[in-house]
CSV table of C-alpha atoms in Angstrom, one decimal:
chain,number,residue,atom,x,y,z
F,1,UNK,CA,-117.7,89.8,182.9
F,2,UNK,CA,-120.6,89.4,180.4
F,3,UNK,CA,-120.9,92.6,178.4
F,4,UNK,CA,-123.1,93.5,175.4
F,5,UNK,CA,-121.4,93.3,172.1
F,6,UNK,CA,-120.3,96.7,171.0
F,7,UNK,CA,-118.2,98.1,168.1
F,8,UNK,CA,-114.6,98.3,169.4
F,9,UNK,CA,-111.8,100.5,168.2
F,10,UNK,CA,-108.0,100.4,168.9
F,11,UNK,CA,-106.1,103.6,168.3
F,12,UNK,CA,-102.4,104.2,168.0
F,13,UNK,CA,-100.0,107.1,167.4
F,14,UNK,CA,-101.1,107.3,163.7
F,15,UNK,CA,-104.6,108.4,164.8
F,16,UNK,CA,-103.3,111.4,166.7
F,17,UNK,CA,-101.0,112.2,163.8
F,18,UNK,CA,-104.0,112.2,161.5
F,19,UNK,CA,-105.6,114.9,163.7
F,20,UNK,CA,-102.5,117.1,163.5
F,21,UNK,CA,-99.1,116.4,161.9
F,22,UNK,CA,-97.5,117.9,165.0
F,23,UNK,CA,-98.3,114.8,167.0
F,24,UNK,CA,-95.3,112.5,167.1
F,25,UNK,CA,-95.1,108.8,166.3
F,26,UNK,CA,-92.7,106.8,168.4
F,27,UNK,CA,-89.5,107.3,166.4
F,28,UNK,CA,-90.2,111.0,166.1
F,29,UNK,CA,-90.7,111.2,169.8
F,30,UNK,CA,-87.4,109.5,170.4
F,31,UNK,CA,-85.6,112.0,168.1
F,32,UNK,CA,-87.2,114.9,169.9
F,33,UNK,CA,-86.1,113.6,173.3
F,34,UNK,CA,-82.6,113.0,172.0
F,35,UNK,CA,-82.4,116.6,170.8
F,36,UNK,CA,-83.8,118.0,174.1
F,37,UNK,CA,-81.7,116.0,176.4
F,38,UNK,CA,-78.4,115.6,174.5
F,39,UNK,CA,-76.5,117.4,177.3
F,40,UNK,CA,-78.0,115.2,180.1
F,41,UNK,CA,-78.4,111.7,178.6
F,42,UNK,CA,-76.2,109.8,176.2
F,43,UNK,CA,-78.4,108.3,173.5
F,44,UNK,CA,-76.0,105.6,172.4
F,45,UNK,CA,-78.3,103.9,170.0
F,46,UNK,CA,-76.9,101.3,167.7
F,47,UNK,CA,-77.6,101.1,164.0
F,48,UNK,CA,-81.0,99.7,163.4
F,49,UNK,CA,-81.9,100.0,167.1
F,50,UNK,CA,-85.3,101.6,167.6
F,51,UNK,CA,-86.1,104.1,170.4
F,52,UNK,CA,-88.2,101.5,172.1
F,53,UNK,CA,-85.4,98.9,172.0
F,54,UNK,CA,-82.9,101.5,173.4
F,55,UNK,CA,-85.2,102.6,176.2
F,56,UNK,CA,-86.0,99.0,177.1
F,57,UNK,CA,-82.3,98.2,177.5
F,58,UNK,CA,-81.8,101.3,179.7
F,59,UNK,CA,-84.4,100.1,182.2
F,60,UNK,CA,-83.2,96.5,182.1
F,61,UNK,CA,-80.4,95.7,184.7
F,62,UNK,CA,-77.5,94.1,182.9
F,63,UNK,CA,-75.9,91.3,185.0
F,64,UNK,CA,-72.4,92.1,183.6
F,65,UNK,CA,-72.5,95.7,184.8
F,66,UNK,CA,-71.7,97.1,188.2
F,67,UNK,CA,-74.7,98.2,190.3
F,68,UNK,CA,-73.8,101.9,189.9
F,69,UNK,CA,-73.7,101.5,186.1
F,70,UNK,CA,-77.2,100.0,186.1
F,71,UNK,CA,-78.4,102.7,188.4
F,72,UNK,CA,-76.9,105.4,186.1
F,73,UNK,CA,-78.7,103.8,183.1
F,74,UNK,CA,-81.9,103.6,185.1
F,75,UNK,CA,-81.7,107.2,186.1
F,76,UNK,CA,-81.1,108.2,182.4
F,77,UNK,CA,-84.2,106.2,181.5
F,78,UNK,CA,-86.2,107.9,184.2
F,79,UNK,CA,-85.2,111.3,182.9
F,80,UNK,CA,-86.2,110.4,179.4
F,81,UNK,CA,-89.5,109.0,180.5
F,82,UNK,CA,-90.2,112.1,182.6
F,83,UNK,CA,-89.5,114.3,179.5
F,84,UNK,CA,-91.9,112.4,177.3
F,85,UNK,CA,-94.9,114.1,179.0
F,86,UNK,CA,-93.4,117.6,178.4
F,87,UNK,CA,-92.7,116.8,174.7
F,88,UNK,CA,-96.3,115.5,174.2
F,89,UNK,CA,-97.6,118.5,176.2
F,90,UNK,CA,-96.1,120.9,173.7
F,91,UNK,CA,-97.3,119.0,170.7
F,92,UNK,CA,-100.8,118.8,172.1
F,93,UNK,CA,-100.7,122.6,172.6
F,94,UNK,CA,-99.7,123.1,169.0
F,95,UNK,CA,-102.4,120.7,167.7
F,96,UNK,CA,-105.0,122.4,169.9
F,97,UNK,CA,-104.6,125.7,168.2
F,98,UNK,CA,-106.5,124.3,165.2
F,99,UNK,CA,-110.2,123.4,165.3
F,100,UNK,CA,-111.2,119.7,165.4
F,101,UNK,CA,-111.3,118.5,161.8
F,102,UNK,CA,-114.7,117.6,160.5
F,103,UNK,CA,-113.8,113.9,160.2
F,104,UNK,CA,-112.9,113.8,163.9
F,105,UNK,CA,-116.1,115.3,165.0
F,106,UNK,CA,-118.0,113.0,162.7
F,107,UNK,CA,-116.2,110.0,164.2
F,108,UNK,CA,-117.0,111.1,167.7
F,109,UNK,CA,-120.7,111.4,166.7
F,110,UNK,CA,-120.6,107.9,165.3
F,111,UNK,CA,-118.9,106.5,168.4
F,112,UNK,CA,-121.4,108.3,170.6
F,113,UNK,CA,-124.4,106.9,168.6
F,114,UNK,CA,-122.8,103.4,168.6
F,115,UNK,CA,-121.9,103.6,172.3
F,116,UNK,CA,-118.6,102.2,171.1
F,117,UNK,CA,-115.6,101.1,173.1
F,118,UNK,CA,-112.4,103.0,172.1
F,119,UNK,CA,-109.0,101.7,173.4
F,120,UNK,CA,-106.1,104.1,172.9
F,121,UNK,CA,-102.4,103.7,173.5
F,122,UNK,CA,-101.9,107.5,173.1
F,123,UNK,CA,-101.2,109.8,176.1
F,124,UNK,CA,-102.7,112.9,174.5
F,125,UNK,CA,-106.1,114.4,175.2
F,126,UNK,CA,-107.1,115.4,171.7
F,127,UNK,CA,-110.1,113.1,171.7
F,128,UNK,CA,-111.3,114.6,175.0
F,129,UNK,CA,-110.8,118.1,173.6
F,130,UNK,CA,-112.7,117.2,170.4
F,131,UNK,CA,-115.6,115.9,172.5
F,132,UNK,CA,-115.7,119.3,174.2
F,133,UNK,CA,-115.8,120.9,170.8
F,134,UNK,CA,-118.6,118.6,169.5
F,135,UNK,CA,-120.9,118.6,172.6
F,136,UNK,CA,-122.7,115.3,172.2
F,137,UNK,CA,-125.9,115.0,174.3
F,138,UNK,CA,-127.9,112.3,176.0
F,139,UNK,CA,-131.6,112.5,176.6
F,140,UNK,CA,-133.4,110.9,179.5
F,141,UNK,CA,-136.8,109.3,179.3
F,142,UNK,CA,-138.2,112.5,180.8
F,143,UNK,CA,-136.8,114.6,178.0
F,144,UNK,CA,-134.0,116.1,180.0
F,145,UNK,CA,-130.9,116.8,177.9
F,146,UNK,CA,-127.4,116.4,179.3
F,147,UNK,CA,-124.3,117.4,177.5
F,148,UNK,CA,-121.3,115.1,177.4
F,149,UNK,CA,-117.8,116.4,178.1
F,150,UNK,CA,-114.5,114.8,177.2
F,151,UNK,CA,-113.8,113.9,180.8
F,152,UNK,CA,-117.1,112.0,181.0
F,153,UNK,CA,-116.2,109.3,178.4
F,154,UNK,CA,-112.8,108.4,179.9
F,155,UNK,CA,-113.0,105.4,182.3
F,156,UNK,CA,-111.7,103.5,184.2
F,157,UNK,CA,-109.8,106.6,185.3
F,158,UNK,CA,-108.2,107.9,188.5
F,159,UNK,CA,-110.4,109.9,190.9
F,160,UNK,CA,-110.5,113.7,190.5
F,161,UNK,CA,-110.4,116.2,193.3
F,162,UNK,CA,-113.6,117.9,194.5
F,163,UNK,CA,-115.3,119.9,191.7
F,164,UNK,CA,-114.9,123.7,191.9
F,165,UNK,CA,-117.6,124.7,189.4
F,166,UNK,CA,-121.3,124.0,188.8
F,167,UNK,CA,-121.6,121.6,185.9
F,168,UNK,CA,-118.7,119.4,187.1
F,169,UNK,CA,-119.0,116.2,189.0
F,170,UNK,CA,-116.6,114.1,191.1
F,171,UNK,CA,-117.2,111.0,189.0
F,172,UNK,CA,-118.1,112.6,185.7
F,173,UNK,CA,-118.5,109.4,183.7
F,174,UNK,CA,-121.4,108.3,181.5
F,175,UNK,CA,-122.5,105.0,180.1
F,176,UNK,CA,-124.8,106.6,177.6
F,177,UNK,CA,-122.0,107.6,175.2
F,178,UNK,CA,-118.8,105.9,174.0
F,179,UNK,CA,-116.1,104.7,176.4
F,180,UNK,CA,-112.5,105.8,176.0
F,181,UNK,CA,-110.0,103.6,177.7
F,182,UNK,CA,-106.5,105.1,178.0
F,183,UNK,CA,-104.4,101.9,178.2
F,184,UNK,CA,-101.0,103.6,178.7
F,185,UNK,CA,-102.1,106.5,180.9
F,186,UNK,CA,-102.9,110.1,180.1
F,187,UNK,CA,-101.3,113.5,180.3
F,188,UNK,CA,-104.0,114.4,182.8
F,189,UNK,CA,-103.2,111.5,185.2
F,190,UNK,CA,-100.7,111.9,188.0
F,191,UNK,CA,-99.2,109.7,190.7
F,192,UNK,CA,-96.3,109.4,193.2
F,193,UNK,CA,-93.9,107.5,190.8
F,194,UNK,CA,-93.1,104.1,192.0
F,195,UNK,CA,-96.3,103.6,193.9
F,196,UNK,CA,-96.7,99.8,193.7
F,197,UNK,CA,-100.5,99.7,193.9
F,198,UNK,CA,-101.5,103.0,192.3
F,199,UNK,CA,-103.1,104.3,195.5
F,200,UNK,CA,-101.8,107.8,194.8
F,201,UNK,CA,-103.3,108.0,191.3
F,202,UNK,CA,-105.4,111.2,190.7
F,203,UNK,CA,-106.5,113.1,187.6
F,204,UNK,CA,-107.2,116.7,186.6
F,205,UNK,CA,-110.2,117.4,184.4
F,206,UNK,CA,-109.7,118.2,180.8
F,207,UNK,CA,-111.4,121.5,180.1
F,208,UNK,CA,-109.6,122.5,176.8
F,209,UNK,CA,-111.4,122.6,173.5
F,210,UNK,CA,-109.7,121.9,170.1
F,211,UNK,CA,-109.5,125.2,168.3
F,212,UNK,CA,-110.3,127.4,171.3
F,213,UNK,CA,-107.7,129.8,172.7
F,214,UNK,CA,-109.0,129.4,176.3
F,215,UNK,CA,-110.2,126.4,178.2
F,216,UNK,CA,-113.8,126.1,179.3
F,217,UNK,CA,-112.7,126.9,182.9
F,218,UNK,CA,-109.5,127.1,184.8
F,219,UNK,CA,-109.0,125.5,188.2
F,220,UNK,CA,-106.5,126.3,190.9
F,221,UNK,CA,-104.4,123.2,191.8
F,222,UNK,CA,-105.1,123.4,195.6
F,223,UNK,CA,-104.1,119.7,196.0
F,224,UNK,CA,-100.8,120.0,194.3
F,225,UNK,CA,-101.7,117.3,191.8
F,226,UNK,CA,-99.6,118.7,188.9
F,227,UNK,CA,-96.4,118.7,191.1
F,228,UNK,CA,-96.6,114.8,190.9
F,229,UNK,CA,-95.2,112.7,188.1
F,230,UNK,CA,-97.4,111.8,185.1
F,231,UNK,CA,-98.8,108.3,185.0
F,232,UNK,CA,-97.6,107.2,181.6
F,233,UNK,CA,-96.5,103.7,180.6
F,234,UNK,CA,-93.4,104.3,178.5
F,235,UNK,CA,-92.7,103.0,175.0
F,236,UNK,CA,-90.6,100.0,176.0
F,237,UNK,CA,-91.0,96.5,174.7
F,238,UNK,CA,-91.3,94.9,178.2
F,239,UNK,CA,-94.0,96.9,180.1
F,240,UNK,CA,-94.6,94.2,182.7
F,241,UNK,CA,-93.2,96.3,185.5
F,242,UNK,CA,-95.7,99.0,184.8
F,243,UNK,CA,-98.8,96.9,185.0
F,244,UNK,CA,-99.0,96.5,188.8
F,245,UNK,CA,-101.3,99.4,189.7
F,246,UNK,CA,-105.0,98.7,190.4
F,247,UNK,CA,-106.0,101.0,187.6
F,248,UNK,CA,-103.8,99.2,185.0
F,249,UNK,CA,-105.3,95.9,186.1
F,250,UNK,CA,-108.8,97.3,185.8
F,251,UNK,CA,-108.1,98.8,182.4
F,252,UNK,CA,-106.6,95.7,180.9
F,253,UNK,CA,-109.2,93.2,182.3
F,254,UNK,CA,-112.1,95.4,181.2
F,255,UNK,CA,-110.4,95.7,177.8
F,256,UNK,CA,-110.2,92.0,177.5
F,257,UNK,CA,-113.9,91.7,178.3
F,258,UNK,CA,-114.7,94.3,175.6
F,259,UNK,CA,-112.4,92.7,173.0
F,260,UNK,CA,-113.6,89.2,173.6
F,261,UNK,CA,-117.2,90.3,173.1
F,262,UNK,CA,-116.6,92.8,170.4
F,263,UNK,CA,-119.3,93.2,167.7
F,264,UNK,CA,-116.5,94.5,165.4
F,265,UNK,CA,-112.9,95.5,165.8
F,266,UNK,CA,-111.2,98.4,164.0
F,267,UNK,CA,-107.5,99.3,164.3
F,268,UNK,CA,-106.8,102.9,163.5
F,269,UNK,CA,-103.2,104.2,163.1
F,270,UNK,CA,-101.9,101.3,165.3
F,271,UNK,CA,-99.0,99.3,163.9
F,272,UNK,CA,-99.5,96.3,166.3
F,273,UNK,CA,-95.8,95.8,166.9
F,274,UNK,CA,-94.9,92.2,167.5
F,275,UNK,CA,-92.7,93.3,170.4
F,276,UNK,CA,-95.8,94.5,172.3
F,277,UNK,CA,-96.7,91.1,173.5
F,278,UNK,CA,-99.5,92.2,175.9
F,279,UNK,CA,-101.4,94.2,173.3
F,280,UNK,CA,-101.0,91.5,170.7
F,281,UNK,CA,-102.4,88.9,173.0
F,282,UNK,CA,-105.3,91.2,174.0
F,283,UNK,CA,-106.3,91.8,170.4
F,284,UNK,CA,-106.0,88.0,169.7
F,285,UNK,CA,-109.1,87.7,172.0
F,286,UNK,CA,-111.4,89.1,169.3
F,287,UNK,CA,-114.3,86.7,168.4
F,288,UNK,CA,-114.0,84.8,165.1
F,289,UNK,CA,-117.3,86.2,163.9
F,290,UNK,CA,-116.4,89.8,164.5
F,291,UNK,CA,-115.3,91.6,161.3
F,292,UNK,CA,-111.8,93.2,161.7
F,293,UNK,CA,-110.8,96.4,159.9
F,294,UNK,CA,-107.5,98.2,159.6
F,295,UNK,CA,-107.2,101.9,158.9
F,296,UNK,CA,-103.7,103.1,158.3
F,297,UNK,CA,-101.5,104.9,155.8
F,298,UNK,CA,-99.9,101.6,155.0
F,299,UNK,CA,-101.7,98.6,156.5
F,300,UNK,CA,-99.5,96.2,154.4
F,301,UNK,CA,-100.3,92.7,153.2
F,302,UNK,CA,-100.0,89.2,154.5
F,303,UNK,CA,-96.5,89.2,153.1
F,304,UNK,CA,-94.3,90.7,154.5
F,305,UNK,CA,-95.4,89.3,157.8
F,306,UNK,CA,-94.3,92.3,159.8
F,307,UNK,CA,-97.0,94.5,158.3
F,308,UNK,CA,-100.1,95.3,160.3
F,309,UNK,CA,-102.2,92.8,158.4
F,310,UNK,CA,-99.3,90.3,158.6
F,311,UNK,CA,-99.0,90.7,162.4
F,312,UNK,CA,-102.7,90.2,162.8
F,313,UNK,CA,-102.5,87.0,160.7
F,314,UNK,CA,-99.7,85.7,162.9
F,315,UNK,CA,-102.2,86.1,165.8
F,316,UNK,CA,-104.8,84.1,163.9
F,317,UNK,CA,-106.9,87.2,163.1
F,318,UNK,CA,-108.2,87.8,159.6
F,319,UNK,CA,-108.8,91.3,158.3
F,320,UNK,CA,-112.1,91.9,156.6
F,321,UNK,CA,-111.4,95.4,155.2
F,322,UNK,CA,-108.5,97.8,155.0
F,323,UNK,CA,-108.4,101.6,154.4
F,324,UNK,CA,-105.1,103.0,153.2
F,325,UNK,CA,-103.5,106.2,152.0
F,326,UNK,CA,-102.5,109.5,153.4
F,327,UNK,CA,-106.1,110.4,154.2
F,328,UNK,CA,-107.0,106.9,155.4
F,329,UNK,CA,-108.5,108.0,158.8
F,330,UNK,CA,-110.6,110.9,157.2
F,331,UNK,CA,-111.8,108.5,154.5
F,332,UNK,CA,-112.8,105.9,157.1
F,333,UNK,CA,-114.8,108.5,159.1
F,334,UNK,CA,-116.6,109.7,156.0
F,335,UNK,CA,-117.4,106.2,155.0
F,336,UNK,CA,-118.9,105.5,158.5
F,337,UNK,CA,-121.1,108.6,158.2
F,338,UNK,CA,-122.3,107.6,154.7
F,339,UNK,CA,-123.0,104.0,156.0
F,340,UNK,CA,-125.0,105.4,158.9
F,341,UNK,CA,-127.0,107.7,156.5
F,342,UNK,CA,-127.8,104.7,154.3
F,343,UNK,CA,-128.9,102.6,157.3
F,344,UNK,CA,-131.0,105.3,158.8
F,345,UNK,CA,-134.3,104.3,157.1
F,346,UNK,CA,-134.0,100.8,158.7
F,347,UNK,CA,-133.6,102.2,162.2
F,348,UNK,CA,-135.6,99.9,164.6
F,349,UNK,CA,-137.0,103.1,166.3
F,350,UNK,CA,-139.5,103.6,163.4
F,351,UNK,CA,-141.0,100.1,164.1
F,352,UNK,CA,-141.0,100.6,167.8
F,353,UNK,CA,-143.4,103.6,167.6
F,354,UNK,CA,-147.0,102.9,168.1
F,355,UNK,CA,-148.0,105.9,165.9
F,356,UNK,CA,-145.8,107.4,163.2
F,357,UNK,CA,-147.6,110.7,163.5
F,358,UNK,CA,-145.4,111.8,166.4
F,359,UNK,CA,-142.9,114.6,166.9
F,360,UNK,CA,-139.4,114.3,165.6
F,361,UNK,CA,-136.9,115.9,168.0
F,362,UNK,CA,-133.2,116.6,168.3
F,363,UNK,CA,-131.1,117.3,171.3
F,364,UNK,CA,-128.5,120.1,170.9
F,365,UNK,CA,-126.7,121.8,173.8
F,366,UNK,CA,-124.4,124.8,173.8
F,367,UNK,CA,-122.3,123.0,176.3
F,368,UNK,CA,-120.6,123.6,179.6
F,369,UNK,CA,-121.3,126.8,181.5
F,370,UNK,CA,-124.0,128.1,179.1
F,371,UNK,CA,-127.5,128.3,180.6
F,372,UNK,CA,-130.1,127.7,177.9
F,373,UNK,CA,-133.6,126.3,178.6
F,374,UNK,CA,-134.0,125.2,175.0
F,375,UNK,CA,-131.9,122.1,174.4
F,376,UNK,CA,-134.6,119.9,172.9
F,377,UNK,CA,-135.8,121.0,169.5
F,378,UNK,CA,-138.5,120.0,167.0
F,379,UNK,CA,-137.8,119.9,163.3
F,380,UNK,CA,-139.7,121.9,160.7
F,381,UNK,CA,-139.2,122.9,157.1
F,382,UNK,CA,-138.8,126.6,156.4
F,383,UNK,CA,-141.6,127.5,153.9
F,384,UNK,CA,-139.3,129.9,152.0
F,385,UNK,CA,-135.9,128.2,151.9
F,386,UNK,CA,-137.2,124.6,152.1
F,387,UNK,CA,-134.4,123.9,154.5
F,388,UNK,CA,-135.1,122.0,157.7
F,389,UNK,CA,-134.6,123.9,160.9
F,390,UNK,CA,-134.6,123.1,164.6
F,391,UNK,CA,-137.0,125.1,166.8
F,392,UNK,CA,-136.5,125.2,170.5
F,393,UNK,CA,-139.3,123.9,172.7
F,394,UNK,CA,-140.5,126.6,175.1
F,395,UNK,CA,-139.7,125.3,178.6
F,396,UNK,CA,-143.2,126.3,179.9
F,397,UNK,CA,-144.8,123.9,177.4
F,398,UNK,CA,-142.2,121.2,177.6
F,399,UNK,CA,-143.9,118.9,180.0
F,400,UNK,CA,-147.6,119.9,179.5
F,401,UNK,CA,-149.7,116.8,179.1
F,402,UNK,CA,-152.0,116.3,176.2
F,403,UNK,CA,-150.1,118.6,173.8
F,404,UNK,CA,-147.4,117.7,171.3
F,405,UNK,CA,-144.0,119.5,171.2
F,406,UNK,CA,-144.9,121.0,167.8
F,407,UNK,CA,-148.0,122.5,169.2
F,408,UNK,CA,-146.0,124.2,171.9
F,409,UNK,CA,-143.7,125.7,169.2
F,410,UNK,CA,-146.7,126.8,167.2
F,411,UNK,CA,-148.1,128.6,170.2
F,412,UNK,CA,-144.8,130.4,170.7
F,413,UNK,CA,-145.2,133.8,169.1
F,414,UNK,CA,-141.6,133.8,167.9
F,415,UNK,CA,-142.6,131.2,165.3
F,416,UNK,CA,-145.6,132.8,163.7
F,417,UNK,CA,-144.4,131.9,160.2
F,418,UNK,CA,-144.7,128.1,160.8
F,419,UNK,CA,-147.7,126.0,159.9
F,420,UNK,CA,-148.7,122.6,161.1
F,421,UNK,CA,-147.8,121.0,157.8
F,422,UNK,CA,-144.2,122.3,158.0
F,423,UNK,CA,-143.3,120.1,161.0
F,424,UNK,CA,-141.5,116.8,160.5
F,425,UNK,CA,-143.3,113.8,161.9
F,426,UNK,CA,-141.9,110.3,162.1
F,427,UNK,CA,-143.9,109.2,159.1
F,428,UNK,CA,-142.8,112.2,157.0
F,429,UNK,CA,-139.1,111.7,158.0
F,430,UNK,CA,-139.3,108.0,157.0
F,431,UNK,CA,-140.7,109.0,153.6
F,432,UNK,CA,-137.9,111.6,153.1
F,433,UNK,CA,-135.1,109.0,153.7
F,434,UNK,CA,-136.6,105.9,152.1
F,435,UNK,CA,-134.3,106.3,149.2
F,436,UNK,CA,-131.3,106.7,151.6
F,437,UNK,CA,-131.0,110.4,150.9
F,438,UNK,CA,-129.3,112.3,153.8
F,439,UNK,CA,-131.7,114.2,156.0
F,440,UNK,CA,-130.0,117.4,157.0
F,441,UNK,CA,-130.9,120.3,159.2
F,442,UNK,CA,-129.3,123.3,160.7
F,443,UNK,CA,-127.7,123.6,164.1
F,444,UNK,CA,-129.8,126.5,165.7
F,445,UNK,CA,-126.7,127.8,167.6
F,446,UNK,CA,-124.0,127.7,164.8
F,447,UNK,CA,-126.0,127.3,161.6
F,448,UNK,CA,-123.8,124.3,160.8
F,449,UNK,CA,-125.4,121.6,158.8
F,450,UNK,CA,-126.1,118.4,160.7
F,451,UNK,CA,-127.2,115.0,159.3
F,452,UNK,CA,-129.3,112.2,160.8
F,453,UNK,CA,-127.3,109.1,161.5
F,454,UNK,CA,-129.7,107.2,163.8
F,455,UNK,CA,-132.9,107.4,165.8
F,456,UNK,CA,-134.3,106.2,169.1
F,457,UNK,CA,-137.8,106.1,170.6
F,458,UNK,CA,-138.4,108.4,173.5
F,459,UNK,CA,-141.4,108.2,175.8
F,460,UNK,CA,-141.8,111.5,177.6
F,461,UNK,CA,-144.7,111.3,180.1
F,462,UNK,CA,-147.6,110.3,177.9
F,463,UNK,CA,-145.9,111.3,174.6
F,464,UNK,CA,-144.1,109.1,172.1
F,465,UNK,CA,-141.3,110.9,170.4
F,466,UNK,CA,-138.7,110.0,167.8
F,467,UNK,CA,-135.3,111.4,168.7
F,468,UNK,CA,-132.8,111.8,165.8
F,469,UNK,CA,-129.1,111.2,166.4
F,470,UNK,CA,-126.9,113.6,164.4
F,471,UNK,CA,-123.4,114.2,163.1
F,472,UNK,CA,-121.7,117.3,161.7
F,473,UNK,CA,-122.0,117.2,157.9
F,474,UNK,CA,-120.3,120.3,156.5
């Protein structure tokens, strides 16, 4: 499969823990399971034996044991694996009570602008919920704005049941944003456990929003999906027996195509354990010319070899940059935004325009279930505050030929204070950011400050337009 080269990210448990401390890393998950199931399962771990090693031994038939003993061990393992979903469910619920941190929404905006590929080994849905909180948008060549939901960026994924609400779709995926690949399954994926091909795989849509007490919508489970088992590949060192489903094959083969053609590769909160042979060999496919970055509280060094950087070296992969410390992930996201701000004046979109005296627009949506005809906005400077503001384009003027968007806003009686010279054209915008200063403006719905991180040329009917891509800034 020949794919365009795209920035590629690999996320581990440390990424979710950076979002909220409630999210468990593997040994914490093992401790929580041992506490919850102490009356049902004997956790006879030996000194120095990790949870992954213990669980691996439980699912592995021992030739010196009787068949009933192996069956008992397998049943204990199945009970532990089933409880994993309930533990992570509770931790996600706790994490979801707090709003998405600024760095997470900024990183999602960067991924969206980059059309990045994001591989995660986490089961949780915090990224999907953060997308629902950020509401990225895509704009068609005709100027139609479409909001992106968390469920839209996750693919390959199991099919979903028929949509119950306007605004949903059966497929619900988009190629105009980033792609989130859930390599070990998801809390919203279900199946009839033991299905050798994955023919029973199905998903429920993620409608929750980080920081919101209620989901965007609630759906009755008419199909009985949530009575099935979760589709989660457990934390064991030999996962071969869990890679037989069609979906697992599709995920890993597509992941290989993305890794082997990656423009860059960044590991965030992922320890790259040597025991996970499949993931290690996947990451070893990265091209030699692709810069590799590690973002972790402790990325380590080449020595000792069992550090993240050491494990990569053992695979023949050299690390270009490393970000460390307790706030490593937040620091990385902030650095990415600053780099995008600095690169903004060199955006190819400025050179693609035939005339720099064209409108500058931004697409901002209120999101799912909110009807609002104004989702495409022109930018203008407030004559009094000198701040830049977004003014909605009246729908009745939006597609009129021969007139610019700013003319339609000037003709709107709600904006009598604006003058022609207050509007931002592509040439004026380029002058404002030539020295790499951040270009900021206000979200018209929330008054939050947004910053320009990219641009693209838009051709709407006979009009050339420069669309600014944005990220939350404060």
